[in-house]
Amino acid sequence: MPKPAPVRKAVLPVAGMGTRFLPATKAVPKEMLPVVDKPVVQYAVEEAKEAGIEQFIFVTGRGKHVIEDHFDHAYELERLLSSREKTEQLNSLLEGLPASGSVSFTRQQRPLGLGHAVWCARHFVGNEPFAVLLPDDLLVGKPGALKQMMQVYDKVGGVIVAAEEKPLAEVERYGVIDPGVIKGNVIEVKGVVEKPKAAKAPSRLCVIGRYILQPEIFTELDKQDKGAGGEIQLTDSMAKTIGRMPFHAVTTTCARYDCGDKVGFLQANIAVGLSRPDIAPALKAILKSVKF
Ligand code: UTP
């Protein structure tokens, strides 16, 4: 197989309402909630950069402008830190910044679903393959999840989704894969169903928030068909491209935390905190002292 076209662009949909995390997300986007000391969305941008992404396309909505500010220079703050010789803090700001001109923002004017949010990025993506990262799904590991998916993409091309096996009781919250041939951590996808009832789920393999897609998906998304929950679902359009191009799922070695969920978010903070040498000793001591 000839080497597939490179994936240079990533779409980050951040226009969701975050109703599972109210009241915290009333005025603060859930993507800006910090895991230890970085907003959730920054982890996704770093993961994408590591995977070779050069262009970041955010699909935002009402009340999400602080995400734009986060990925911009903060001159007064930078000057203040520099004059006080707070080099470490200054570097932590500068390291997180994407290169000038590499970030674009478009707006999903109404939250009609993930498929609709991705469709809103169509003119920025153009006619080339692209990645989608849902920032509230925090994937922690080395190499990062998208890089692991890119390694598979370079061999098989087409569409790649990240997947995780879930207990049967949880599958109705996800897109669920009908698996074909399984080779190691790479699973051929024969079908995918959004939010099936447990009894009708084709497997327990659930799609999680990382995708490599082909521009043909926009032809399906153009139809604006509504699916589960009355939303325009990304899964439904992906499913329609099966048979027209290779479609695989990859189970990565990363740990996943659903930071759009209160318990998932707490778990992410504890896990990332415990992995950080500067925080772990104090955090361990606190956890040991907590009375249950
Ligand atoms: P979620 O399923 O987490 O939905 O979206 P939500 O609205 O953000 O949160 P809850 O369920 O009300 O708590 C998954 C991803 O899709 C984006 C979200 O921002 C998130 O990254 N999304 C979802 C959009 O950008 N637009 C939409 O219309 C829906």
PDB file of C-alpha atoms in Angstrom, residues 19-243:
ATOM      1  CA  THR A  19     -24.197  19.721  31.572  1.00  0.00           C
ATOM      2  CA  ARG A  20     -22.708  16.785  33.508  1.00  0.00           C
ATOM      3  CA  PHE A  21     -20.366  19.142  35.321  1.00  0.00           C
ATOM      4  CA  LEU A  22     -22.724  21.932  36.395  1.00  0.00           C
ATOM      5  CA  PRO A  23     -22.537  24.291  38.179  1.00  0.00           C
ATOM      6  CA  ALA A  24     -18.744  24.401  37.550  1.00  0.00           C
ATOM      7  CA  THR A  25     -19.287  24.697  33.799  1.00  0.00           C
ATOM      8  CA  LYS A  26     -21.890  27.459  33.900  1.00  0.00           C
ATOM      9  CA  ALA A  27     -19.358  30.218  33.110  1.00  0.00           C
ATOM     10  CA  VAL A  28     -16.108  28.214  32.789  1.00  0.00           C
ATOM     11  CA  PRO A  29     -15.723  25.862  29.810  1.00  0.00           C
ATOM     12  CA  LYS A  30     -15.136  22.291  30.998  1.00  0.00           C
ATOM     13  CA  GLU A  31     -12.073  22.179  28.738  1.00  0.00           C
ATOM     14  CA  MET A  32     -10.481  24.880  30.927  1.00  0.00           C
ATOM     15  CA  LEU A  33     -10.856  22.944  34.189  1.00  0.00           C
ATOM     16  CA  PRO A  34      -7.350  22.113  35.388  1.00  0.00           C
ATOM     17  CA  VAL A  35      -5.893  18.676  35.850  1.00  0.00           C
ATOM     18  CA  VAL A  36      -3.217  19.494  38.454  1.00  0.00           C
ATOM     19  CA  ASP A  37      -1.947  22.740  36.881  1.00  0.00           C
ATOM     20  CA  LYS A  38      -2.911  22.646  33.210  1.00  0.00           C
ATOM     21  CA  PRO A  39      -6.340  22.986  31.608  1.00  0.00           C
ATOM     22  CA  VAL A  40      -7.633  19.732  30.153  1.00  0.00           C
ATOM     23  CA  VAL A  41      -7.536  21.199  26.620  1.00  0.00           C
ATOM     24  CA  GLN A  42      -3.791  21.837  26.847  1.00  0.00           C
ATOM     25  CA  TYR A  43      -3.077  18.138  27.329  1.00  0.00           C
ATOM     26  CA  ALA A  44      -4.915  17.433  24.063  1.00  0.00           C
ATOM     27  CA  VAL A  45      -2.938  20.092  22.180  1.00  0.00           C
ATOM     28  CA  GLU A  46       0.345  18.679  23.523  1.00  0.00           C
ATOM     29  CA  GLU A  47      -0.714  15.158  22.535  1.00  0.00           C
ATOM     30  CA  ALA A  48      -1.539  16.384  19.010  1.00  0.00           C
ATOM     31  CA  LYS A  49       1.786  18.234  18.691  1.00  0.00           C
ATOM     32  CA  GLU A  50       3.660  15.103  19.736  1.00  0.00           C
ATOM     33  CA  ALA A  51       1.817  13.203  16.974  1.00  0.00           C
ATOM     34  CA  GLY A  52       3.042  15.692  14.346  1.00  0.00           C
ATOM     35  CA  ILE A  53      -0.040  17.929  14.054  1.00  0.00           C
ATOM     36  CA  GLU A  54       0.772  21.376  12.650  1.00  0.00           C
ATOM     37  CA  GLN A  55      -2.668  23.060  12.527  1.00  0.00           C
ATOM     38  CA  PHE A  56      -5.163  23.194  15.398  1.00  0.00           C
ATOM     39  CA  ILE A  57      -8.778  23.982  14.590  1.00  0.00           C
ATOM     40  CA  PHE A  58     -10.997  24.675  17.585  1.00  0.00           C
ATOM     41  CA  VAL A  59     -14.746  24.503  17.195  1.00  0.00           C
ATOM     42  CA  THR A  60     -15.979  26.773  19.957  1.00  0.00           C
ATOM     43  CA  GLY A  61     -19.330  28.089  21.107  1.00  0.00           C
ATOM     44  CA  ARG A  62     -20.818  30.680  23.411  1.00  0.00           C
ATOM     45  CA  GLY A  63     -18.766  31.413  26.521  1.00  0.00           C
ATOM     46  CA  LYS A  64     -15.674  29.608  25.257  1.00  0.00           C
ATOM     47  CA  HIS A  65     -13.518  32.666  24.441  1.00  0.00           C
ATOM     48  CA  VAL A  66     -11.138  31.992  27.353  1.00  0.00           C
ATOM     49  CA  ILE A  67      -9.852  29.025  25.336  1.00  0.00           C
ATOM     50  CA  GLU A  68      -8.685  31.518  22.678  1.00  0.00           C
ATOM     51  CA  ASP A  69      -6.974  33.612  25.355  1.00  0.00           C
ATOM     52  CA  HIS A  70      -5.285  30.551  26.800  1.00  0.00           C
ATOM     53  CA  PHE A  71      -3.551  29.818  23.492  1.00  0.00           C
ATOM     54  CA  ASP A  72      -2.410  33.429  23.025  1.00  0.00           C
ATOM     55  CA  HIS A  73       0.436  35.456  24.548  1.00  0.00           C
ATOM     56  CA  ALA A  74      -0.359  37.219  27.823  1.00  0.00           C
ATOM     57  CA  TYR A  75       2.088  40.112  27.475  1.00  0.00           C
ATOM     58  CA  GLU A  76       1.586  41.801  30.854  1.00  0.00           C
ATOM     59  CA  LEU A  77       1.947  38.508  32.699  1.00  0.00           C
ATOM     60  CA  GLU A  78       4.983  37.463  30.666  1.00  0.00           C
ATOM     61  CA  ARG A  79       6.685  40.834  31.262  1.00  0.00           C
ATOM     62  CA  LEU A  80       5.931  40.659  34.989  1.00  0.00           C
ATOM     63  CA  LEU A  81       7.319  37.119  35.346  1.00  0.00           C
ATOM     64  CA  SER A  82      10.383  38.076  33.321  1.00  0.00           C
ATOM     65  CA  SER A  83      11.088  41.197  35.418  1.00  0.00           C
ATOM     66  CA  ARG A  84      10.763  39.126  38.606  1.00  0.00           C
ATOM     67  CA  GLU A  85      13.013  36.416  37.127  1.00  0.00           C
ATOM     68  CA  LYS A  86      10.324  33.781  37.583  1.00  0.00           C
ATOM     69  CA  THR A  87      11.806  31.765  34.730  1.00  0.00           C
ATOM     70  CA  GLU A  88      10.111  28.463  35.513  1.00  0.00           C
ATOM     71  CA  GLN A  89       6.620  29.990  35.544  1.00  0.00           C
ATOM     72  CA  LEU A  90       7.385  32.023  32.409  1.00  0.00           C
ATOM     73  CA  ASN A  91       8.570  28.914  30.581  1.00  0.00           C
ATOM     74  CA  SER A  92       5.438  27.033  31.618  1.00  0.00           C
ATOM     75  CA  LEU A  93       3.404  29.713  29.814  1.00  0.00           C
ATOM     76  CA  LEU A  94       5.556  29.844  26.700  1.00  0.00           C
ATOM     77  CA  GLU A  95       5.934  26.066  26.298  1.00  0.00           C
ATOM     78  CA  GLY A  96       2.161  25.634  26.021  1.00  0.00           C
ATOM     79  CA  LEU A  97       1.790  28.081  23.128  1.00  0.00           C
ATOM     80  CA  PRO A  98       1.237  26.740  19.621  1.00  0.00           C
ATOM     81  CA  ALA A  99       3.246  28.511  16.873  1.00  0.00           C
ATOM     82  CA  SER A 100       1.814  31.779  15.537  1.00  0.00           C
ATOM     83  CA  GLY A 101      -0.701  31.142  12.773  1.00  0.00           C
ATOM     84  CA  SER A 102      -1.156  27.482  13.648  1.00  0.00           C
ATOM     85  CA  VAL A 103      -4.421  27.926  15.567  1.00  0.00           C
ATOM     86  CA  SER A 104      -7.838  28.700  14.071  1.00  0.00           C
ATOM     87  CA  PHE A 105     -11.205  29.096  15.717  1.00  0.00           C
ATOM     88  CA  THR A 106     -14.594  28.553  14.211  1.00  0.00           C
ATOM     89  CA  ARG A 107     -17.913  28.591  15.955  1.00  0.00           C
ATOM     90  CA  GLN A 108     -20.665  26.034  16.210  1.00  0.00           C
ATOM     91  CA  GLN A 109     -23.565  28.405  16.605  1.00  0.00           C
ATOM     92  CA  ARG A 110     -25.868  25.780  18.108  1.00  0.00           C
ATOM     93  CA  PRO A 111     -24.774  22.600  19.923  1.00  0.00           C
ATOM     94  CA  LEU A 112     -26.391  20.159  17.501  1.00  0.00           C
ATOM     95  CA  GLY A 113     -24.008  17.304  18.229  1.00  0.00           C
ATOM     96  CA  LEU A 114     -20.422  16.191  17.727  1.00  0.00           C
ATOM     97  CA  GLY A 115     -20.923  15.398  14.030  1.00  0.00           C
ATOM     98  CA  HIS A 116     -22.218  18.921  13.476  1.00  0.00           C
ATOM     99  CA  ALA A 117     -19.262  20.408  15.409  1.00  0.00           C
ATOM    100  CA  VAL A 118     -16.773  18.546  13.185  1.00  0.00           C
ATOM    101  CA  TRP A 119     -18.745  19.615  10.073  1.00  0.00           C
ATOM    102  CA  CYS A 120     -18.338  23.247  11.183  1.00  0.00           C
ATOM    103  CA  ALA A 121     -14.561  22.811  10.637  1.00  0.00           C
ATOM    104  CA  ARG A 122     -14.916  21.578   7.014  1.00  0.00           C
ATOM    105  CA  HIS A 123     -13.512  24.679   5.294  1.00  0.00           C
ATOM    106  CA  PHE A 124     -10.474  24.720   7.577  1.00  0.00           C
ATOM    107  CA  VAL A 125      -9.799  21.017   7.012  1.00  0.00           C
ATOM    108  CA  GLY A 126     -10.251  21.062   3.227  1.00  0.00           C
ATOM    109  CA  ASN A 127      -9.544  17.941   1.233  1.00  0.00           C
ATOM    110  CA  GLU A 128      -7.083  16.102   3.456  1.00  0.00           C
ATOM    111  CA  PRO A 129      -7.087  13.595   6.315  1.00  0.00           C
ATOM    112  CA  PHE A 130      -7.409  15.078   9.786  1.00  0.00           C
ATOM    113  CA  ALA A 131      -7.472  14.111  13.441  1.00  0.00           C
ATOM    114  CA  VAL A 132     -10.259  14.837  15.930  1.00  0.00           C
ATOM    115  CA  LEU A 133      -9.459  15.058  19.632  1.00  0.00           C
ATOM    116  CA  LEU A 134     -12.199  15.467  22.235  1.00  0.00           C
ATOM    117  CA  PRO A 135     -10.257  17.333  24.900  1.00  0.00           C
ATOM    118  CA  ASP A 136     -12.420  16.237  27.826  1.00  0.00           C
ATOM    119  CA  ASP A 137     -11.189  12.690  27.186  1.00  0.00           C
ATOM    120  CA  LEU A 138      -7.756  12.863  28.809  1.00  0.00           C
ATOM    121  CA  LEU A 139      -5.460  10.109  27.549  1.00  0.00           C
ATOM    122  CA  VAL A 140      -2.271   9.703  29.547  1.00  0.00           C
ATOM    123  CA  GLY A 141       0.633   7.601  28.330  1.00  0.00           C
ATOM    124  CA  LYS A 142       3.825   7.485  26.333  1.00  0.00           C
ATOM    125  CA  PRO A 143       3.763   7.686  23.403  1.00  0.00           C
ATOM    126  CA  GLY A 144       0.521   9.645  23.417  1.00  0.00           C
ATOM    127  CA  ALA A 145      -2.673   8.062  22.100  1.00  0.00           C
ATOM    128  CA  LEU A 146      -2.758  10.007  18.820  1.00  0.00           C
ATOM    129  CA  LYS A 147       0.866   9.127  18.099  1.00  0.00           C
ATOM    130  CA  GLN A 148       0.091   5.443  18.665  1.00  0.00           C
ATOM    131  CA  MET A 149      -2.849   5.780  16.248  1.00  0.00           C
ATOM    132  CA  MET A 150      -0.654   7.557  13.666  1.00  0.00           C
ATOM    133  CA  GLN A 151       1.774   4.634  13.759  1.00  0.00           C
ATOM    134  CA  VAL A 152      -1.086   2.323  12.743  1.00  0.00           C
ATOM    135  CA  TYR A 153      -2.437   4.854  10.205  1.00  0.00           C
ATOM    136  CA  ASP A 154       0.942   4.962   8.431  1.00  0.00           C
ATOM    137  CA  LYS A 155       0.561   1.221   7.792  1.00  0.00           C
ATOM    138  CA  VAL A 156      -3.160   0.859   7.020  1.00  0.00           C
ATOM    139  CA  GLY A 157      -4.449   4.362   6.094  1.00  0.00           C
ATOM    140  CA  GLY A 158      -8.184   5.144   6.031  1.00  0.00           C
ATOM    141  CA  VAL A 159     -10.117   5.816   9.214  1.00  0.00           C
ATOM    142  CA  ILE A 160      -8.734   5.035  12.671  1.00  0.00           C
ATOM    143  CA  VAL A 161     -10.591   5.402  15.970  1.00  0.00           C
ATOM    144  CA  ALA A 162      -9.316   4.833  19.485  1.00  0.00           C
ATOM    145  CA  ALA A 163     -11.260   2.174  21.375  1.00  0.00           C
ATOM    146  CA  GLU A 164     -11.536   0.807  24.878  1.00  0.00           C
ATOM    147  CA  GLU A 165     -13.320  -2.246  26.242  1.00  0.00           C
ATOM    148  CA  LYS A 166     -16.055  -1.220  28.686  1.00  0.00           C
ATOM    149  CA  PRO A 167     -18.341  -3.146  31.027  1.00  0.00           C
ATOM    150  CA  LEU A 168     -21.608  -4.075  29.286  1.00  0.00           C
ATOM    151  CA  ALA A 169     -23.558  -1.779  31.604  1.00  0.00           C
ATOM    152  CA  GLU A 170     -21.682   1.243  30.208  1.00  0.00           C
ATOM    153  CA  VAL A 171     -21.780   0.592  26.447  1.00  0.00           C
ATOM    154  CA  GLU A 172     -24.984   2.554  25.898  1.00  0.00           C
ATOM    155  CA  ARG A 173     -23.031   5.774  26.525  1.00  0.00           C
ATOM    156  CA  TYR A 174     -20.645   5.158  23.586  1.00  0.00           C
ATOM    157  CA  GLY A 175     -20.272   4.346  19.908  1.00  0.00           C
ATOM    158  CA  VAL A 176     -19.804   0.562  19.913  1.00  0.00           C
ATOM    159  CA  ILE A 177     -17.730  -1.390  17.383  1.00  0.00           C
ATOM    160  CA  ASP A 178     -18.739  -4.476  15.432  1.00  0.00           C
ATOM    161  CA  PRO A 179     -15.284  -6.048  15.207  1.00  0.00           C
ATOM    162  CA  GLY A 180     -13.777  -8.004  12.303  1.00  0.00           C
ATOM    163  CA  VAL A 181     -10.249  -9.407  12.227  1.00  0.00           C
ATOM    164  CA  ILE A 182      -8.200  -8.517  15.321  1.00  0.00           C
ATOM    165  CA  LYS A 183      -4.384  -8.299  15.030  1.00  0.00           C
ATOM    166  CA  GLY A 184      -2.788  -7.333  18.333  1.00  0.00           C
ATOM    167  CA  ASN A 185      -4.141  -3.919  19.253  1.00  0.00           C
ATOM    168  CA  VAL A 186      -5.576  -3.235  15.776  1.00  0.00           C
ATOM    169  CA  ILE A 187      -9.190  -4.198  15.152  1.00  0.00           C
ATOM    170  CA  GLU A 188     -10.910  -4.171  11.788  1.00  0.00           C
ATOM    171  CA  VAL A 189     -14.209  -2.275  12.095  1.00  0.00           C
ATOM    172  CA  LYS A 190     -17.166  -3.856  10.290  1.00  0.00           C
ATOM    173  CA  GLY A 191     -19.749  -1.572  11.821  1.00  0.00           C
ATOM    174  CA  VAL A 192     -20.264   0.996  14.571  1.00  0.00           C
ATOM    175  CA  VAL A 193     -23.474   1.810  16.423  1.00  0.00           C
ATOM    176  CA  GLU A 194     -24.031   4.937  18.512  1.00  0.00           C
ATOM    177  CA  LYS A 195     -25.374   4.405  22.040  1.00  0.00           C
ATOM    178  CA  PRO A 196     -26.926   0.937  21.584  1.00  0.00           C
ATOM    179  CA  LYS A 197     -28.880  -0.789  24.344  1.00  0.00           C
ATOM    180  CA  ALA A 198     -26.624  -3.345  26.047  1.00  0.00           C
ATOM    181  CA  ALA A 199     -28.619  -6.238  24.601  1.00  0.00           C
ATOM    182  CA  LYS A 200     -28.102  -4.930  21.059  1.00  0.00           C
ATOM    183  CA  ALA A 201     -24.435  -3.919  21.383  1.00  0.00           C
ATOM    184  CA  PRO A 202     -22.225  -5.704  18.828  1.00  0.00           C
ATOM    185  CA  SER A 203     -19.344  -5.857  21.363  1.00  0.00           C
ATOM    186  CA  ARG A 204     -18.003  -4.099  24.444  1.00  0.00           C
ATOM    187  CA  LEU A 205     -15.421  -2.192  22.360  1.00  0.00           C
ATOM    188  CA  CYS A 206     -16.286   1.468  22.668  1.00  0.00           C
ATOM    189  CA  VAL A 207     -15.015   4.408  20.630  1.00  0.00           C
ATOM    190  CA  ILE A 208     -13.251   7.016  22.770  1.00  0.00           C
ATOM    191  CA  GLY A 209     -12.368  10.621  21.927  1.00  0.00           C
ATOM    192  CA  ARG A 210      -9.609  10.250  19.314  1.00  0.00           C
ATOM    193  CA  TYR A 211     -10.160   9.817  15.570  1.00  0.00           C
ATOM    194  CA  ILE A 212      -8.234   9.990  12.305  1.00  0.00           C
ATOM    195  CA  LEU A 213     -10.746  10.749   9.568  1.00  0.00           C
ATOM    196  CA  GLN A 214     -10.779  11.205   5.803  1.00  0.00           C
ATOM    197  CA  PRO A 215     -12.349  14.280   4.169  1.00  0.00           C
ATOM    198  CA  GLU A 216     -15.040  12.048   2.571  1.00  0.00           C
ATOM    199  CA  ILE A 217     -16.769  12.168   5.991  1.00  0.00           C
ATOM    200  CA  PHE A 218     -17.956  15.683   5.132  1.00  0.00           C
ATOM    201  CA  THR A 219     -20.103  14.333   2.278  1.00  0.00           C
ATOM    202  CA  GLU A 220     -22.010  12.324   4.897  1.00  0.00           C
ATOM    203  CA  LEU A 221     -22.040  15.117   7.488  1.00  0.00           C
ATOM    204  CA  ASP A 222     -23.423  17.510   4.819  1.00  0.00           C
ATOM    205  CA  LYS A 223     -26.684  15.555   5.011  1.00  0.00           C
ATOM    206  CA  GLN A 224     -27.112  16.688   8.647  1.00  0.00           C
ATOM    207  CA  ASP A 225     -28.987  13.506   9.537  1.00  0.00           C
ATOM    208  CA  LYS A 226     -29.961  13.296  13.188  1.00  0.00           C
ATOM    209  CA  GLY A 227     -29.193  10.151  15.179  1.00  0.00           C
ATOM    210  CA  ALA A 228     -29.243   9.021  18.837  1.00  0.00           C
ATOM    211  CA  GLY A 229     -30.558  11.723  21.196  1.00  0.00           C
ATOM    212  CA  GLY A 230     -31.702  13.834  18.202  1.00  0.00           C
ATOM    213  CA  GLU A 231     -28.062  14.946  17.682  1.00  0.00           C
ATOM    214  CA  ILE A 232     -25.999  14.931  14.474  1.00  0.00           C
ATOM    215  CA  GLN A 233     -23.680  12.078  15.404  1.00  0.00           C
ATOM    216  CA  LEU A 234     -20.133  11.669  14.111  1.00  0.00           C
ATOM    217  CA  THR A 235     -20.436   7.894  14.530  1.00  0.00           C
ATOM    218  CA  ASP A 236     -23.333   7.635  12.039  1.00  0.00           C
ATOM    219  CA  SER A 237     -21.371   9.390   9.290  1.00  0.00           C
ATOM    220  CA  MET A 238     -18.255   7.326  10.019  1.00  0.00           C
ATOM    221  CA  ALA A 239     -20.318   4.140   9.821  1.00  0.00           C
ATOM    222  CA  LYS A 240     -21.538   5.098   6.334  1.00  0.00           C
ATOM    223  CA  THR A 241     -17.955   5.212   5.006  1.00  0.00           C
ATOM    224  CA  ILE A 242     -17.308   1.581   6.007  1.00  0.00           C
ATOM    225  CA  GLY A 243     -16.533  -0.488   2.909  1.00  0.00           C
TER     226      GLY A 243
END
